[in-house]
Amino acid sequence: MRPEALDWSVENCTIARAMEILGEKWTLVVLREVFNGIRRFDDMRVRTAIPRQVLTNRLATLVERGVLRREPYREPGSRLRYEYRLTEKGLDLWPVLVAVLGWGDRHLADPDGSPVSVGHRDCGAEVHVELRCAKGHRLDSPRDVVPRPGPGARRRVGATS
């Protein structure tokens, strides 16, 4: 049986576009740190051991793509420096990081468990990501989801149907 997805083009795929920004290991590590409140370059370097030039490049890309913004600060007696803050576009990535954390906790954690958890600020309960449809139904399995052409889908040239 021929998959229907072969009939639609993936040239304008938003997953591919997102991965152009997020698809490098250090990018998600930088975002993890900013979500954890680590916003200054030197603190990120010490905490993550990301090579200086790699960190510089990742931060520049995230600023250029509107995920982070630079905020000036000056320690007494020091030169002007910048820290990195999430934009609205960046904050929208929080569920993505929570989903990656959940997957890693299920499949990759050390026997003692994950070194970090995320909790609801108001009640303290553990936070997780779940799938729901627009009508509010909770989806218990990824098998309950079916990909289909969206409003921006383009029919592949030469597709049969």
Coordinates of C-alpha atoms in Angstrom, one line a residue:
M1 CA 0.0 0.0 0.0
R2 CA 1.4 3.4 -1.0
P3 CA 1.5 6.0 1.8
E4 CA -0.7 9.0 1.0
A5 CA 2.0 11.3 2.3
L6 CA 3.9 10.7 -0.9
D7 CA 1.4 12.9 -2.6
W8 CA 2.3 16.1 -0.7
S9 CA 5.4 18.1 -1.0
V10 CA 7.5 18.7 2.0
E11 CA 9.4 21.7 0.5
N12 CA 7.6 24.1 2.8
C13 CA 7.7 21.9 5.9
T14 CA 7.7 23.8 9.2
I15 CA 9.4 20.9 11.0
A16 CA 12.4 21.3 8.7
R17 CA 12.3 25.0 9.1
A18 CA 12.2 24.7 12.9
M19 CA 15.1 22.2 12.8
E20 CA 17.2 24.8 10.9
I21 CA 17.1 26.8 14.1
L22 CA 16.9 24.0 16.7
G23 CA 18.6 21.0 15.1
E24 CA 22.0 21.2 16.6
K25 CA 22.7 19.6 20.0
W26 CA 24.2 22.8 21.6
T27 CA 21.2 24.9 20.7
L28 CA 18.8 22.9 22.9
V29 CA 21.5 22.9 25.7
V30 CA 21.6 26.7 25.4
L31 CA 17.9 26.9 25.6
R32 CA 17.8 24.6 28.6
E33 CA 20.2 26.9 30.4
V34 CA 18.2 30.1 29.6
F35 CA 15.0 28.4 30.7
N36 CA 16.8 27.4 33.9
G37 CA 17.7 31.1 34.5
I38 CA 21.3 30.9 33.3
R39 CA 21.4 34.0 31.0
R40 CA 25.0 35.2 30.9
F41 CA 27.7 33.9 28.5
D42 CA 30.3 33.1 31.1
D43 CA 27.9 31.3 33.3
M44 CA 26.7 29.2 30.3
R45 CA 30.3 28.4 29.4
V46 CA 31.2 27.2 32.9
R47 CA 28.0 25.2 33.4
T48 CA 27.9 23.5 30.0
A49 CA 31.6 23.4 28.8
I50 CA 30.3 24.5 25.3
P51 CA 33.3 25.6 23.3
R52 CA 33.4 29.5 23.3
Q53 CA 33.0 29.9 19.5
V54 CA 30.2 27.4 19.4
L55 CA 28.3 29.2 22.2
T56 CA 28.9 32.5 20.5
N57 CA 27.5 31.2 17.2
R58 CA 24.5 29.5 18.9
L59 CA 23.6 32.6 20.8
A60 CA 23.9 34.8 17.7
T61 CA 21.7 32.5 15.7
L62 CA 19.0 32.4 18.4
V63 CA 19.1 36.2 18.6
E64 CA 19.0 36.6 14.8
R65 CA 16.1 34.2 14.6
G66 CA 14.1 36.0 17.3
V67 CA 14.2 33.2 19.9
L68 CA 16.4 35.2 22.3
R69 CA 17.1 38.9 22.8
R70 CA 20.2 40.6 24.3
E71 CA 19.7 42.7 27.4
P72 CA 22.6 44.9 28.5
Y73 CA 24.0 44.8 32.0
R74 CA 27.1 46.1 33.8
E75 CA 28.7 44.8 36.9
P76 CA 30.3 47.6 39.0
G77 CA 33.7 48.5 37.6
S78 CA 33.2 46.3 34.5
R79 CA 32.4 46.9 30.9
L80 CA 29.0 46.7 29.4
R81 CA 27.9 43.1 28.7
Y82 CA 24.8 41.3 27.6
E83 CA 22.6 38.5 29.0
Y84 CA 20.2 36.5 26.9
R85 CA 16.4 36.5 27.6
L86 CA 13.7 34.5 25.9
T87 CA 11.3 36.3 23.5
E88 CA 7.7 35.2 23.1
K89 CA 9.0 33.0 20.3
G90 CA 11.5 31.5 22.7
L91 CA 9.0 30.9 25.5
D92 CA 6.8 29.0 23.0
L93 CA 9.6 26.4 22.9
W94 CA 9.2 25.4 26.6
P95 CA 6.7 22.6 25.8
V96 CA 9.2 21.2 23.3
L97 CA 12.0 21.1 25.9
V98 CA 9.6 19.6 28.5
A99 CA 8.7 16.9 25.9
V100 CA 12.4 16.2 25.1
L101 CA 13.0 16.0 28.9
G102 CA 10.1 13.6 29.4
W103 CA 11.4 11.4 26.5
G104 CA 14.9 11.4 27.9
D105 CA 13.6 10.6 31.4
R106 CA 11.7 7.6 30.1
H107 CA 14.5 6.2 27.8
L108 CA 17.9 7.6 28.8
A109 CA 17.9 8.5 32.5
D110 CA 20.5 7.2 34.9
P111 CA 19.3 4.6 37.4
D112 CA 18.9 7.3 40.0
G113 CA 16.7 9.3 37.7
S114 CA 16.8 12.6 36.0
P115 CA 18.9 15.5 37.4
V116 CA 16.1 17.9 36.8
S117 CA 12.3 17.9 36.9
V118 CA 9.8 20.6 36.1
G119 CA 6.9 21.5 38.3
H120 CA 3.8 23.7 38.3
R121 CA 4.7 27.0 40.0
D122 CA 1.3 27.2 41.8
C123 CA 0.8 23.6 43.1
G124 CA 4.2 22.0 42.7
A125 CA 2.9 19.0 40.7
E126 CA 5.1 17.5 38.1
V127 CA 4.6 19.0 34.6
H128 CA 4.5 16.8 31.4
V129 CA 3.4 17.3 27.8
E130 CA 0.4 15.4 26.5
L131 CA -1.4 15.4 23.2
R132 CA -4.9 16.7 22.9
C133 CA -7.1 17.4 19.9
A134 CA -8.8 20.7 19.3
K135 CA -12.0 19.3 20.8
G136 CA -10.2 18.5 24.0
H137 CA -9.8 14.8 23.7
R138 CA -6.6 13.4 25.4
L139 CA -4.7 11.1 23.0
D140 CA -3.3 8.1 24.9
S141 CA -0.9 7.0 22.1
P142 CA 1.0 8.5 19.2
R143 CA -0.9 5.9 17.1
D144 CA -4.1 8.0 17.8
V145 CA -2.6 10.7 15.6
V146 CA -2.7 10.8 11.8
P147 CA -0.7 13.2 9.7
R148 CA -2.7 14.9 6.9
P149 CA -2.2 17.7 4.5
G150 CA -2.5 21.1 6.2
P151 CA -3.7 24.4 4.7
G152 CA -0.2 25.1 3.3
A153 CA 0.2 21.7 1.7
R154 CA 1.2 21.5 -1.9
R155 CA 0.5 18.6 -4.1
R156 CA 3.7 17.0 -5.3
V157 CA 4.3 17.2 -9.1
G158 CA 3.5 13.9 -10.6
A159 CA 1.5 12.6 -7.6
T160 CA -1.3 10.2 -8.4
S161 CA -4.6 10.1 -6.8

